[in-house]
Coordinates of C-alpha atoms in Angstrom, one line a residue:
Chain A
X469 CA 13.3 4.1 9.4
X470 CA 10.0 3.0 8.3
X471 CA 8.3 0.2 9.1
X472 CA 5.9 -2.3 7.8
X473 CA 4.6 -5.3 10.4
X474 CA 2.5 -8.1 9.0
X475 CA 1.0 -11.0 11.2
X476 CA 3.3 -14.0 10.9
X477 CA 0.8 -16.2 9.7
X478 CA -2.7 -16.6 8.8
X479 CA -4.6 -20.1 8.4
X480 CA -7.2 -20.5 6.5
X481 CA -10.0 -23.5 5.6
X482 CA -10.8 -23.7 1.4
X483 CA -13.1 -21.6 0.4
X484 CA -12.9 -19.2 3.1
X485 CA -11.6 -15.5 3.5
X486 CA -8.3 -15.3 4.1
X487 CA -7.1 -11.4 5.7
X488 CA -3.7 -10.1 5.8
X489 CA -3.1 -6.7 7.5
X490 CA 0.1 -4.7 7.6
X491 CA 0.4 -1.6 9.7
X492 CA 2.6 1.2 9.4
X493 CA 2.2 5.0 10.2
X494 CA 0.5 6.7 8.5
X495 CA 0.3 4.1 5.8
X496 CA -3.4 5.4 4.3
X497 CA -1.2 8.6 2.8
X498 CA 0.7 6.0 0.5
X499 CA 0.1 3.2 -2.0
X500 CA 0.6 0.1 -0.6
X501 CA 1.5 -3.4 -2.7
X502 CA 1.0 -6.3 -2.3
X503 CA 3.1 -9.4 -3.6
X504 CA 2.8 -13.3 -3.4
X505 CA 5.8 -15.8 -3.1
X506 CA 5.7 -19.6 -3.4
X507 CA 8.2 -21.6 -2.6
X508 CA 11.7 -21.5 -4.8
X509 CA 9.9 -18.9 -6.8
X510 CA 10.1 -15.0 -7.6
X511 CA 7.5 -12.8 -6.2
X512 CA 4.8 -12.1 -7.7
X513 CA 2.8 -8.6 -7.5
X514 CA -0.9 -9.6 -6.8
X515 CA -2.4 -5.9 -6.0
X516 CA -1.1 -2.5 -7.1
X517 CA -1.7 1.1 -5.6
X518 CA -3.9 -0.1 -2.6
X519 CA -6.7 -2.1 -4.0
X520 CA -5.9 -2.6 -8.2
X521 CA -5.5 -6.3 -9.7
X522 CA -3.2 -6.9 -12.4
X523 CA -3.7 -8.5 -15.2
X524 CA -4.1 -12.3 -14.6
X525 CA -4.6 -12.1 -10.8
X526 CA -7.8 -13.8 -9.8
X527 CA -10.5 -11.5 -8.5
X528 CA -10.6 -13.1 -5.3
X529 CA -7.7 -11.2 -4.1
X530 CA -8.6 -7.7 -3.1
X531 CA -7.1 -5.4 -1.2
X532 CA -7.7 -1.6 0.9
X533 CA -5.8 0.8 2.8
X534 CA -7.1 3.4 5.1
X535 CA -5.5 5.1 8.5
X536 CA -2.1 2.8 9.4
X537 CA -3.2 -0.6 7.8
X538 CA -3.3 -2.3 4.8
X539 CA -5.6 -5.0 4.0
X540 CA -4.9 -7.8 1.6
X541 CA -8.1 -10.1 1.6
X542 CA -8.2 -13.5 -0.3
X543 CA -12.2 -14.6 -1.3
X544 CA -13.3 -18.4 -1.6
X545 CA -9.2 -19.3 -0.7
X546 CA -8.0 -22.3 -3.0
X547 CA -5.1 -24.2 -2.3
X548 CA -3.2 -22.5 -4.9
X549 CA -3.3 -19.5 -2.6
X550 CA -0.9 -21.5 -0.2
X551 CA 1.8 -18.9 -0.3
X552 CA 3.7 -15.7 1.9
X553 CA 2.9 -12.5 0.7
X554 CA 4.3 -9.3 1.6
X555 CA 3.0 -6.0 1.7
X556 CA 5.0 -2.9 0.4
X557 CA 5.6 0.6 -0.1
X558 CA 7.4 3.7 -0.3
X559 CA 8.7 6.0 1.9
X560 CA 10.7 9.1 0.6
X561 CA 12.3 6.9 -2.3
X562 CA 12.7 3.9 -0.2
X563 CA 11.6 0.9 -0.6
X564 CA 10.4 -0.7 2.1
X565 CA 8.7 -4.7 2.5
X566 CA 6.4 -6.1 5.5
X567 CA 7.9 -8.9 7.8
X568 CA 5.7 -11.1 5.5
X569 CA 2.7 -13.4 6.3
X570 CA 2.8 -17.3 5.7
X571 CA -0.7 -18.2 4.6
X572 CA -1.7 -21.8 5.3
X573 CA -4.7 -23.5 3.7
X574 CA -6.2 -26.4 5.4
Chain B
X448 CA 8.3 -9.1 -23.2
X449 CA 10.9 -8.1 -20.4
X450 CA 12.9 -10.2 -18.8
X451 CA 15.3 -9.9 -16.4
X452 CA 18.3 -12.5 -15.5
X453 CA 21.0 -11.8 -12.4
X454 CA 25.0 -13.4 -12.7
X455 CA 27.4 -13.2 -10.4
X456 CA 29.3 -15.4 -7.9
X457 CA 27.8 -17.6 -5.9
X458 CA 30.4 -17.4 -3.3
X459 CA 32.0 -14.6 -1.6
X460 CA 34.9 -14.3 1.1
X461 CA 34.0 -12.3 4.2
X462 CA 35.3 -9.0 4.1
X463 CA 35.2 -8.3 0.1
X464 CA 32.7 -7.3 -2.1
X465 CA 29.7 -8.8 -3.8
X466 CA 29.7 -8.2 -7.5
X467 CA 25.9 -9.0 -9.2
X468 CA 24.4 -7.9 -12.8
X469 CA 21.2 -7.9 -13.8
X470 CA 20.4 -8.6 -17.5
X471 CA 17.4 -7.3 -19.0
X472 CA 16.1 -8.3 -22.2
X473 CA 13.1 -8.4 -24.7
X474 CA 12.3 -4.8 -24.0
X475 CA 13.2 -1.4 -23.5
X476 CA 15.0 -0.8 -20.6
X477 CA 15.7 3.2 -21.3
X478 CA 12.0 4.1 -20.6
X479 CA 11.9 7.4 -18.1
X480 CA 9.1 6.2 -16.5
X481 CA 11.6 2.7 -14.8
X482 CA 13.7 2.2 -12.0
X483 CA 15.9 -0.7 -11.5
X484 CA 16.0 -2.4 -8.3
X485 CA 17.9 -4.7 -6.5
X486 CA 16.1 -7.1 -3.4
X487 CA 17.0 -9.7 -1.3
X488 CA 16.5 -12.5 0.8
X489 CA 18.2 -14.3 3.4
X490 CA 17.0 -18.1 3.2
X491 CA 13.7 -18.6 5.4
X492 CA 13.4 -15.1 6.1
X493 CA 11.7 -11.5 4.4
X494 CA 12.5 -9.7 1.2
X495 CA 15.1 -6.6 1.9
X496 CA 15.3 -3.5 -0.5
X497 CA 18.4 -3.1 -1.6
X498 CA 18.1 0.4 -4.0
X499 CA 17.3 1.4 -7.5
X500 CA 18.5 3.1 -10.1
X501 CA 17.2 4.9 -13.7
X502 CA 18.9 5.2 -16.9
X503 CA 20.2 8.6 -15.8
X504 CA 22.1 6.9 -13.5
X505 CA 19.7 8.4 -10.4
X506 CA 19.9 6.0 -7.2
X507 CA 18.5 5.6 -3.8
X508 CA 19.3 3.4 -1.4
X509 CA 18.1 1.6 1.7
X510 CA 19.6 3.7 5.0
X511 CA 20.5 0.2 6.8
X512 CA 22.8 -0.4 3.8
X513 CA 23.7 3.0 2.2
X514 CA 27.2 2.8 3.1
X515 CA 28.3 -0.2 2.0
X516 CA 26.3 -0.1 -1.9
X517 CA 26.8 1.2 -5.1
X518 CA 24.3 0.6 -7.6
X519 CA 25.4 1.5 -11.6
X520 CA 24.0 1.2 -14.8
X521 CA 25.3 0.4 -18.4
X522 CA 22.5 1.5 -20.8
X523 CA 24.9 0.6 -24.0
X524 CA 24.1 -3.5 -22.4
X525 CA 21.1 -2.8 -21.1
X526 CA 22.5 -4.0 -17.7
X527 CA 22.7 -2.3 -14.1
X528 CA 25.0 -3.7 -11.0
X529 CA 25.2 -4.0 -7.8
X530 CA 28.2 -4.2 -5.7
X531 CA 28.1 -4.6 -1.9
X532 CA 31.5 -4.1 -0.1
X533 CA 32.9 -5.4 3.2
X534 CA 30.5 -8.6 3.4
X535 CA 29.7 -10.7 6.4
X536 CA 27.9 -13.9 6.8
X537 CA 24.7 -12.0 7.4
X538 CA 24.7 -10.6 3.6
X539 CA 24.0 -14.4 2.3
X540 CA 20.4 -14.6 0.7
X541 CA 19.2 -14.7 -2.8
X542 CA 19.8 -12.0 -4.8
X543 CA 16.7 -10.4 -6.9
X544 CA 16.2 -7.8 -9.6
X545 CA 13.7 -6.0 -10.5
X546 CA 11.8 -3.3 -12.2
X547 CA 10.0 -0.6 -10.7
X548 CA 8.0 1.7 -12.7
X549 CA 5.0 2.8 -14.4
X550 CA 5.6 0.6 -18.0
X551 CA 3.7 -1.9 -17.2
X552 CA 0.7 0.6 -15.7
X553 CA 1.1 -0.8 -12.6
X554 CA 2.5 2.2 -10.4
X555 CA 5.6 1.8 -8.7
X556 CA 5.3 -1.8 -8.3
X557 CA 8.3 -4.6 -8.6
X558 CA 5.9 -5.8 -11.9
X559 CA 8.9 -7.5 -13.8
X560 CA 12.0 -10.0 -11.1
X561 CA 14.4 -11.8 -11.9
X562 CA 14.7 -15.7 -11.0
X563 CA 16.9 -14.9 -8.0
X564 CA 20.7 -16.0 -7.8
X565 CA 21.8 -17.3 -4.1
X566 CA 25.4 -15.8 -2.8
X567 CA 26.6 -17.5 0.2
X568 CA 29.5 -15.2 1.8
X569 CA 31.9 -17.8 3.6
X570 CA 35.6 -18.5 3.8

């Protein structure tokens, strides 16, 4: 089955740039997502179809995906940001989520 | 605009089967373009695809779990279901929906969940 493997966490000092990767083969050939969870809450998607915003997200998240990794980067991090996000896509149908990266700003 | 709410019991015996809904309102929920989803998440630990499902009533479904779900749909409630047979202790987590789909213009991104509803499976 497909995979998707994300570092377990990333730290990160205010105002700095924050970079998630998440590798899977071959992962350049599909869209990857990108999705934000705080604590007690629902996820949130913060980047669609490799490197699009949706509406309301900040533009200091950004995102790329080329070869077998996925790139979610956060610009000028802000406590807010504090969060684990997940990377995601599709394979044949199936869904399929990262291991998921705890992001830490101090 | 859409929102989506799960029910269901919050406590399951080991060995039977997990019963959930998922409620959507405030939109349209017939839209060719959606698929309904089901995710969760064992406490402290990653989100898990569950499946999908359309209005037609087309479904896939996550290999790891394929034999044990059954995703359906009522369009006359604008409601789909998930049940998940023969549970164990490792099938606790909270429960999400979700929708999947191109309504929002967002690809085939989960654009619209649910607030989550926790099952514990225990005796």
């Amino acid at each position: 089955s497909y995979e998707l493997t994300q570092p377990p966490s990333v730290s990160v000092s205010p105002g700095q740039t924050a970079r998630i990767t998440c590798s899977g083969d071959k992962l350049g050939d599909k869209y990857a997502y990108w999705y934000q969870q705080k604590p007690g809450q629902s996820p949130v998607v913060v980047i669609y179809q490799d490197s699009k915003r949706p509406s309301g997200i900040p533009e200091r998240f950004s995102g790329s995906n080329s070869g077998n990794t996925a790139t979610l980067t956060i610009s000028g991090t802000q406590t807010m940001d504090e969060a684990d996000y997940y990377c995601q896509a599709w394979d044949s149908s199936t869904g399929v989520f990262g291991t998921g990266t705890k992001v830490t700003v101090l | 605009q859409v929102q989506l709410q799960e029910s269901g019991p919050g406590l399951v015996k080991p060995s039977q089967t997990l019963p959930l809904t998922c409620t959507v309102s405030g939109g349209s929920f017939s839209s060719s373009n959606n698929y309904w989803s089901w995710i969760r998440q064992p406490a402290g630990n990653g989100l898990e695809w569950i499946g999908r499902i359309n209005t037609r009533g087309s479904t896939n479904y996550n290999p790891s779990l394929k034999s044990r779900v059954t995703i359906s749909v009522d369009t006359s409630k604008k409601q789909f279901s998930l049940k998940l047979n023969s549970v164990t202790a490792a099938d606790t987590a909270v429960y999400y929906c979700a929708r999947v789909g191109d309504s929002s213009g967002y690809g085939n991104a989960f654009d619209i969940w649910g607030q989550g509803t926790m099952v514990t499976v225990s005796s």
